[in-house]
Amino acid sequence: MACLDDVLNSIVSKWQPMLNLAGDILDRFIQTHMSSPLAKQQLIKVITNMKLKCLGEDAKWWHKIYFGLEVLLDFKKAFPSKELLPAEDTKTVEYVCKILWAFYHAVEVISGTVCPTANMYFNELWMVRATLEEQASTDYTELSSMVWEMQKAFDEFWQNSYVWLSVPVVFYPRFKIAFIKFCLEQAFGSKATKHLSAMSCTIHELFLEYCSSVGKPSVDTSNCETPDVEVGGFYSYSLEDWDEHINAQIRSQVSTELTTYLDDGLVPRDDDFDILNWWMSNATKYPILSVMARDILAMPGSAVQCEAALSSEGPVINKQWSKLNINAIEALVCIREWIK
């Protein structure tokens, strides 16, 4: 699995010529309109009212451009009477912001401090894909042609990753396979069948793998000698056959568990829905699937938290740890993340 933050940043880097053009527009705007004290006060007021977090000095280059362009657009809305930008520049800024918003939002969610469950990754990446496709098909030929490189990079990642991105969504009781099917058929039409088939095969193989572990003894008795025990006039040297018989019955009983879950109706959408709590509450009904959900939903999408994901410096070791050996540093970093 690739770190999704790294993937998104590498895709954005394919658009550097366009971002440089947007950066030039931003520089011209600042030089032309931000020279007076009044304009500076107005700008501070706009930034204060924005929903975006203010930038740190070590913010990534594309994040700085995105933040600046959002400020410019908000300033333009707050003071519509001013001639701030030519119409062509305004169109370029709006175009670039729409694409960068999808990337920024995806990084913010995937690397969020709340530690999102893995079912959220698909939707965030799908929003990026849909935004690129939409903007590439606009009549703004000069800019839309530049999106092609981003699309190409994203499609290459998607082909290699759509299975592991899709599987956690199946364990989201509000979406399951129906949501994946809906998205893929909209995007690929009849070609979606092979993608759905690959995902379904993976889920069934995983399920059988988990089923095979049911009933296995937790203690290794391979090196223990089983004494001869007389039971009803017969000598029983081993109960392995009996264990296998019971395990076969258990596997037979759970073989319909996956089918039952997939056939059950979707849970209604609710803002307060807690996916982990749902699986805990339904562990008795879906004993195998609940174990699978515990493992699959815990897959991290990012190697770092949001602050580091949007930072050009990456994670920094605290000064008080700098003299510790690498194993101690790793242990402390892990403990800090677990506590959070």
CSV table of C-alpha atoms in Angstrom, one decimal:
chain,number,residue,atom,x,y,z
A,1,MET,CA,0.0,0.0,0.0
A,2,ALA,CA,1.3,3.4,-0.9
A,3,CYS,CA,0.9,6.4,1.4
A,4,LEU,CA,-2.0,8.2,-0.1
A,5,ASP,CA,-0.5,11.6,0.8
A,6,ASP,CA,2.6,10.9,-1.2
A,7,VAL,CA,0.4,9.7,-4.1
A,8,LEU,CA,-1.7,12.9,-4.1
A,9,ASN,CA,1.3,15.1,-3.8
A,10,SER,CA,3.0,13.4,-6.7
A,11,ILE,CA,-0.1,13.8,-8.9
A,12,VAL,CA,-0.4,17.5,-8.1
A,13,SER,CA,3.3,17.9,-9.1
A,14,LYS,CA,2.3,16.9,-12.6
A,15,TRP,CA,0.4,20.2,-12.8
A,16,GLN,CA,3.3,22.5,-11.9
A,17,PRO,CA,3.2,24.7,-15.1
A,18,MET,CA,-0.4,25.5,-14.3
A,19,LEU,CA,0.3,26.2,-10.7
A,20,ASN,CA,3.1,28.5,-11.6
A,21,LEU,CA,0.7,30.4,-13.9
A,22,ALA,CA,-1.8,30.7,-11.0
A,23,GLY,CA,1.1,31.8,-8.7
A,24,ASP,CA,2.0,34.6,-11.1
A,25,ILE,CA,-1.7,35.8,-11.1
A,26,LEU,CA,-1.6,35.8,-7.3
A,27,ASP,CA,1.7,37.8,-7.2
A,28,ARG,CA,0.3,40.4,-9.6
A,29,PHE,CA,-2.8,40.7,-7.4
A,30,ILE,CA,-0.8,41.3,-4.3
A,31,GLN,CA,1.6,43.8,-5.9
A,32,THR,CA,-1.3,45.8,-7.5
A,33,HIS,CA,-3.9,45.8,-4.8
A,34,MET,CA,-2.2,45.2,-1.4
A,35,SER,CA,0.0,48.3,-1.3
A,36,SER,CA,-2.4,50.5,0.9
A,37,PRO,CA,-3.0,50.0,4.6
A,38,LEU,CA,-6.8,49.8,4.0
A,39,ALA,CA,-6.4,47.0,1.5
A,40,LYS,CA,-4.2,45.1,4.0
A,41,GLN,CA,-6.8,45.5,6.7
A,42,GLN,CA,-9.5,44.2,4.4
A,43,LEU,CA,-7.3,41.3,3.5
A,44,ILE,CA,-6.8,40.4,7.2
A,45,LYS,CA,-10.5,40.5,7.7
A,46,VAL,CA,-11.1,38.1,4.8
A,47,ILE,CA,-8.5,35.7,6.0
A,48,THR,CA,-10.0,35.7,9.5
A,49,ASN,CA,-13.4,34.8,8.2
A,50,MET,CA,-12.1,32.0,6.0
A,51,LYS,CA,-12.8,28.3,6.9
A,52,LEU,CA,-9.3,27.2,5.8
A,53,LYS,CA,-6.6,26.9,8.4
A,54,CYS,CA,-3.9,29.5,8.2
A,55,LEU,CA,-0.6,28.3,6.6
A,56,GLY,CA,2.5,27.5,8.5
A,57,GLU,CA,5.9,28.6,7.1
A,58,ASP,CA,6.7,25.1,6.1
A,59,ALA,CA,3.6,24.5,4.1
A,60,LYS,CA,3.9,22.6,0.8
A,61,TRP,CA,4.2,24.7,-2.3
A,62,TRP,CA,0.9,23.8,-3.8
A,63,HIS,CA,-0.9,24.3,-0.5
A,64,LYS,CA,0.5,27.8,-0.4
A,65,ILE,CA,-0.8,28.6,-3.9
A,66,TYR,CA,-4.2,27.0,-3.1
A,67,PHE,CA,-4.6,29.0,0.1
A,68,GLY,CA,-3.6,32.3,-1.7
A,69,LEU,CA,-6.0,31.7,-4.5
A,70,GLU,CA,-8.9,31.0,-2.0
A,71,VAL,CA,-8.0,34.2,-0.2
A,72,LEU,CA,-8.1,36.1,-3.6
A,73,LEU,CA,-11.6,34.6,-4.4
A,74,ASP,CA,-13.0,35.4,-1.0
A,75,PHE,CA,-11.6,38.9,-1.2
A,76,LYS,CA,-13.3,39.3,-4.6
A,77,LYS,CA,-16.6,38.2,-3.1
A,78,ALA,CA,-16.3,40.5,-0.1
A,79,PHE,CA,-15.5,43.5,-2.3
A,80,PRO,CA,-17.2,42.9,-5.7
A,81,SER,CA,-17.2,46.5,-6.7
A,82,LYS,CA,-13.4,46.5,-7.0
A,83,GLU,CA,-11.8,45.6,-10.3
A,84,LEU,CA,-9.4,43.1,-8.8
A,85,LEU,CA,-8.7,40.7,-11.7
A,86,PRO,CA,-9.3,40.5,-15.4
A,87,ALA,CA,-12.0,38.1,-16.4
A,88,GLU,CA,-9.6,35.6,-17.9
A,89,ASP,CA,-7.5,35.5,-14.7
A,90,THR,CA,-10.6,35.0,-12.6
A,91,LYS,CA,-11.6,32.1,-14.7
A,92,THR,CA,-8.1,30.5,-14.3
A,93,VAL,CA,-8.1,31.0,-10.5
A,94,GLU,CA,-11.6,29.4,-10.1
A,95,TYR,CA,-10.5,26.5,-12.3
A,96,VAL,CA,-7.3,25.8,-10.4
A,97,CYS,CA,-9.0,26.2,-7.0
A,98,LYS,CA,-11.7,23.6,-7.8
A,99,ILE,CA,-9.1,21.0,-8.6
A,100,LEU,CA,-6.8,21.9,-5.7
A,101,TRP,CA,-9.7,21.8,-3.3
A,102,ALA,CA,-10.3,18.1,-4.0
A,103,PHE,CA,-6.7,17.3,-3.3
A,104,TYR,CA,-6.6,19.4,-0.2
A,105,HIS,CA,-9.8,17.9,1.2
A,106,ALA,CA,-8.6,14.4,0.5
A,107,VAL,CA,-5.3,15.0,2.3
A,108,GLU,CA,-7.1,16.6,5.2
A,109,VAL,CA,-9.5,13.7,5.7
A,110,ILE,CA,-7.1,10.8,5.1
A,111,SER,CA,-4.4,12.3,7.4
A,112,GLY,CA,-6.9,13.7,9.9
A,113,THR,CA,-6.1,13.6,13.6
A,114,VAL,CA,-9.3,11.6,14.3
A,115,CYS,CA,-7.7,8.6,12.5
A,116,PRO,CA,-10.4,7.8,9.9
A,117,THR,CA,-11.4,4.3,9.2
A,118,ALA,CA,-10.3,2.8,5.8
A,119,ASN,CA,-13.8,2.9,4.3
A,120,MET,CA,-13.4,6.7,3.9
A,121,TYR,CA,-10.4,6.5,1.5
A,122,PHE,CA,-12.4,5.4,-1.5
A,123,ASN,CA,-14.8,8.3,-1.5
A,124,GLU,CA,-12.1,10.9,-1.1
A,125,LEU,CA,-10.0,9.5,-3.9
A,126,TRP,CA,-13.2,9.1,-6.1
A,127,MET,CA,-13.9,12.8,-5.5
A,128,VAL,CA,-10.4,13.6,-6.8
A,129,ARG,CA,-10.9,11.4,-9.9
A,130,ALA,CA,-14.4,12.9,-10.6
A,131,THR,CA,-13.0,16.5,-10.3
A,132,LEU,CA,-10.1,15.8,-12.7
A,133,GLU,CA,-12.5,14.2,-15.2
A,134,GLU,CA,-15.0,17.0,-15.0
A,135,GLN,CA,-12.3,19.7,-15.4
A,136,ALA,CA,-10.6,17.9,-18.2
A,137,SER,CA,-13.9,17.9,-20.2
A,138,THR,CA,-14.5,21.7,-19.9
A,139,ASP,CA,-14.3,24.0,-22.9
A,140,TYR,CA,-11.3,25.8,-21.3
A,141,THR,CA,-9.0,24.0,-23.7
A,142,GLU,CA,-5.7,25.6,-22.6
A,143,LEU,CA,-6.1,24.5,-19.0
A,144,SER,CA,-8.0,21.3,-19.5
A,145,SER,CA,-5.3,19.9,-21.7
A,146,MET,CA,-2.9,20.3,-18.8
A,147,VAL,CA,-5.1,18.2,-16.5
A,148,TRP,CA,-4.4,15.2,-18.7
A,149,GLU,CA,-1.0,14.5,-17.1
A,150,MET,CA,-2.7,14.5,-13.7
A,151,GLN,CA,-5.4,12.1,-15.0
A,152,LYS,CA,-2.8,9.8,-16.4
A,153,ALA,CA,-0.9,9.6,-13.1
A,154,PHE,CA,-4.1,9.1,-11.1
A,155,ASP,CA,-5.4,6.4,-13.4
A,156,GLU,CA,-2.1,4.5,-13.1
A,157,PHE,CA,-2.4,4.6,-9.3
A,158,TRP,CA,-6.1,3.7,-9.5
A,159,GLN,CA,-5.5,0.6,-11.5
A,160,ASN,CA,-3.0,-0.7,-9.0
A,161,SER,CA,-5.1,0.2,-5.9
A,162,TYR,CA,-8.8,0.1,-6.6
A,163,VAL,CA,-9.2,-3.3,-4.9
A,164,TRP,CA,-7.8,-2.4,-1.6
A,165,LEU,CA,-9.6,1.0,-1.7
A,166,SER,CA,-12.9,-0.8,-2.5
A,167,VAL,CA,-12.8,-3.7,0.0
A,168,PRO,CA,-13.2,-1.5,3.2
A,169,VAL,CA,-16.3,0.2,1.6
A,170,VAL,CA,-18.0,-3.3,1.6
A,171,PHE,CA,-17.6,-3.3,5.4
A,172,TYR,CA,-19.5,0.0,5.6
A,173,PRO,CA,-23.1,-1.1,6.2
A,174,ARG,CA,-24.5,2.1,4.6
A,175,PHE,CA,-22.8,1.4,1.2
A,176,LYS,CA,-21.5,-2.2,0.9
A,177,ILE,CA,-20.9,-3.4,-2.7
A,178,ALA,CA,-23.9,-1.4,-4.0
A,179,PHE,CA,-22.0,1.9,-3.7
A,180,ILE,CA,-18.9,0.5,-5.4
A,181,LYS,CA,-21.0,-0.9,-8.2
A,182,PHE,CA,-22.8,2.5,-8.6
A,183,CYS,CA,-19.6,4.4,-8.9
A,184,LEU,CA,-17.7,2.0,-11.2
A,185,GLU,CA,-20.6,1.6,-13.6
A,186,GLN,CA,-21.0,5.3,-13.9
A,187,ALA,CA,-17.3,5.7,-14.7
A,188,PHE,CA,-16.6,2.6,-16.7
A,189,GLY,CA,-19.9,1.3,-18.0
A,190,SER,CA,-19.7,-2.3,-19.1
A,191,LYS,CA,-16.0,-2.4,-18.3
A,192,ALA,CA,-16.8,-2.1,-14.6
A,193,THR,CA,-17.6,-5.8,-14.5
A,194,LYS,CA,-14.0,-6.9,-14.3
A,195,HIS,CA,-13.3,-4.4,-11.5
A,196,LEU,CA,-16.3,-5.6,-9.5
A,197,SER,CA,-15.3,-9.2,-10.1
A,198,ALA,CA,-11.8,-8.7,-8.9
A,199,MET,CA,-13.0,-7.0,-5.7
A,200,SER,CA,-15.7,-9.7,-5.1
A,201,CYS,CA,-13.1,-12.5,-5.5
A,202,THR,CA,-10.8,-10.7,-3.0
A,203,ILE,CA,-13.5,-10.4,-0.4
A,204,HIS,CA,-14.6,-14.1,-0.8
A,205,GLU,CA,-11.0,-15.3,-0.6
A,206,LEU,CA,-10.4,-13.2,2.5
A,207,PHE,CA,-13.6,-14.5,4.1
A,208,LEU,CA,-12.6,-18.1,3.5
A,209,GLU,CA,-9.2,-17.4,4.9
A,210,TYR,CA,-10.7,-16.1,8.1
A,211,CYS,CA,-13.2,-19.0,8.2
A,212,SER,CA,-10.3,-21.5,8.0
A,213,SER,CA,-9.0,-20.2,11.3
A,214,VAL,CA,-12.2,-20.7,13.2
A,215,GLY,CA,-11.9,-23.5,15.8
A,216,LYS,CA,-8.2,-23.8,15.6
A,217,PRO,CA,-6.7,-24.4,19.1
A,218,SER,CA,-4.9,-21.5,20.6
A,219,VAL,CA,-2.1,-23.7,22.1
A,220,ASP,CA,0.3,-25.6,19.9
A,221,THR,CA,0.0,-29.3,21.0
A,222,SER,CA,2.0,-30.8,18.1
A,223,ASN,CA,4.8,-31.8,20.4
A,224,CYS,CA,2.6,-33.2,23.2
A,225,GLU,CA,2.1,-36.9,23.5
A,226,THR,CA,-1.5,-38.0,23.8
A,227,PRO,CA,-1.9,-40.8,26.3
A,228,ASP,CA,-4.0,-43.8,25.5
A,229,VAL,CA,-7.4,-43.3,27.1
A,230,GLU,CA,-10.0,-46.0,27.2
A,231,VAL,CA,-13.5,-44.7,26.4
A,232,GLY,CA,-16.4,-47.1,26.3
A,233,GLY,CA,-14.1,-50.1,25.6
A,234,PHE,CA,-12.2,-48.3,22.8
A,235,TYR,CA,-8.9,-46.7,22.8
A,236,SER,CA,-8.8,-43.1,21.6
A,237,TYR,CA,-5.3,-42.1,20.5
A,238,SER,CA,-6.4,-38.7,19.2
A,239,LEU,CA,-9.3,-36.4,18.9
A,240,GLU,CA,-8.1,-34.8,15.7
A,241,ASP,CA,-10.9,-36.4,13.6
A,242,TRP,CA,-13.5,-35.0,16.0
A,243,ASP,CA,-11.9,-31.5,15.9
A,244,GLU,CA,-12.0,-31.6,12.1
A,245,HIS,CA,-15.6,-32.7,12.2
A,246,ILE,CA,-16.6,-29.8,14.4
A,247,ASN,CA,-14.5,-27.3,12.4
A,248,ALA,CA,-16.3,-28.5,9.2
A,249,GLN,CA,-19.6,-27.9,10.9
A,250,ILE,CA,-18.6,-24.4,11.9
A,251,ARG,CA,-17.3,-23.5,8.5
A,252,SER,CA,-20.6,-24.8,7.0
A,253,GLN,CA,-22.6,-22.6,9.4
A,254,VAL,CA,-20.6,-19.4,8.7
A,255,SER,CA,-20.5,-20.0,4.9
A,256,THR,CA,-23.7,-18.0,4.5
A,257,GLU,CA,-22.6,-15.2,6.8
A,258,LEU,CA,-21.1,-13.1,4.0
A,259,THR,CA,-24.1,-13.7,1.8
A,260,THR,CA,-26.5,-12.7,4.6
A,261,TYR,CA,-24.6,-9.5,5.3
A,262,LEU,CA,-24.5,-8.5,1.6
A,263,ASP,CA,-28.1,-9.3,1.1
A,264,ASP,CA,-29.3,-7.4,4.2
A,265,GLY,CA,-30.6,-4.0,3.5
A,266,LEU,CA,-28.3,-0.9,3.8
A,267,VAL,CA,-28.2,1.0,7.0
A,268,PRO,CA,-29.9,4.4,6.5
A,269,ARG,CA,-27.5,7.3,6.2
A,270,ASP,CA,-27.1,9.1,9.5
A,271,ASP,CA,-24.5,11.7,10.5
A,272,ASP,CA,-24.1,10.1,13.9
A,273,PHE,CA,-23.3,6.7,12.5
A,274,ASP,CA,-20.3,5.0,14.2
A,275,ILE,CA,-19.0,2.2,12.0
A,276,LEU,CA,-16.8,0.6,14.7
A,277,ASN,CA,-19.7,0.6,17.2
A,278,TRP,CA,-22.0,-1.0,14.6
A,279,TRP,CA,-19.6,-3.9,14.1
A,280,MET,CA,-19.2,-4.3,17.9
A,281,SER,CA,-22.9,-4.4,18.3
A,282,ASN,CA,-23.3,-6.9,15.4
A,283,ALA,CA,-20.4,-9.2,16.3
A,284,THR,CA,-22.7,-12.0,17.5
A,285,LYS,CA,-24.6,-11.9,14.2
A,286,TYR,CA,-21.5,-11.6,12.0
A,287,PRO,CA,-18.7,-13.2,14.1
A,288,ILE,CA,-16.3,-13.8,11.2
A,289,LEU,CA,-17.0,-10.5,9.3
A,290,SER,CA,-16.7,-8.5,12.5
A,291,VAL,CA,-13.1,-9.8,12.9
A,292,MET,CA,-12.4,-9.0,9.3
A,293,ALA,CA,-13.9,-5.5,9.7
A,294,ARG,CA,-11.7,-4.9,12.7
A,295,ASP,CA,-8.6,-5.7,10.7
A,296,ILE,CA,-9.5,-4.1,7.4
A,297,LEU,CA,-11.0,-0.8,8.7
A,298,ALA,CA,-7.8,-0.2,10.7
A,299,MET,CA,-5.6,0.0,7.6
A,300,PRO,CA,-3.9,3.5,7.7
A,301,GLY,CA,-4.0,5.5,4.5
A,302,SER,CA,-1.3,7.9,5.5
A,303,ALA,CA,2.1,7.6,7.2
A,304,VAL,CA,1.7,11.0,8.8
A,305,GLN,CA,-0.9,13.3,10.3
A,306,CYS,CA,-2.5,16.2,8.5
A,307,GLU,CA,0.0,18.8,9.7
A,308,ALA,CA,3.0,16.8,8.4
A,309,ALA,CA,1.1,15.8,5.3
A,310,LEU,CA,0.7,19.4,4.3
A,311,SER,CA,4.2,20.4,5.4
A,312,SER,CA,7.3,20.5,3.2
A,313,GLU,CA,9.5,19.5,6.1
A,314,GLY,CA,7.5,16.4,7.1
A,315,PRO,CA,7.5,15.0,10.7
A,316,VAL,CA,10.1,16.5,13.0
A,317,ILE,CA,11.7,14.8,16.0
A,318,ASN,CA,11.4,16.8,19.2
A,319,LYS,CA,14.7,18.2,20.5
A,320,GLN,CA,14.5,16.3,23.8
A,321,TRP,CA,14.4,13.0,21.8
A,322,SER,CA,17.3,13.9,19.4
A,323,LYS,CA,19.9,12.1,21.4
A,324,LEU,CA,17.9,8.9,21.8
A,325,ASN,CA,18.7,5.8,19.7
A,326,ILE,CA,16.4,5.0,16.8
A,327,ASN,CA,14.5,2.2,18.6
A,328,ALA,CA,13.6,4.5,21.5
A,329,ILE,CA,12.5,7.3,19.2
A,330,GLU,CA,10.3,4.9,17.2
A,331,ALA,CA,8.7,3.5,20.4
A,332,LEU,CA,8.0,7.0,21.7
A,333,VAL,CA,6.5,8.1,18.4
A,334,CYS,CA,4.2,5.1,18.3
A,335,ILE,CA,3.1,5.6,22.0
A,336,ARG,CA,2.3,9.2,21.3
A,337,GLU,CA,0.1,8.2,18.3
A,338,TRP,CA,-1.6,5.4,20.2
A,339,ILE,CA,-2.5,7.8,23.1
A,340,LYS,CA,-4.0,10.3,20.6
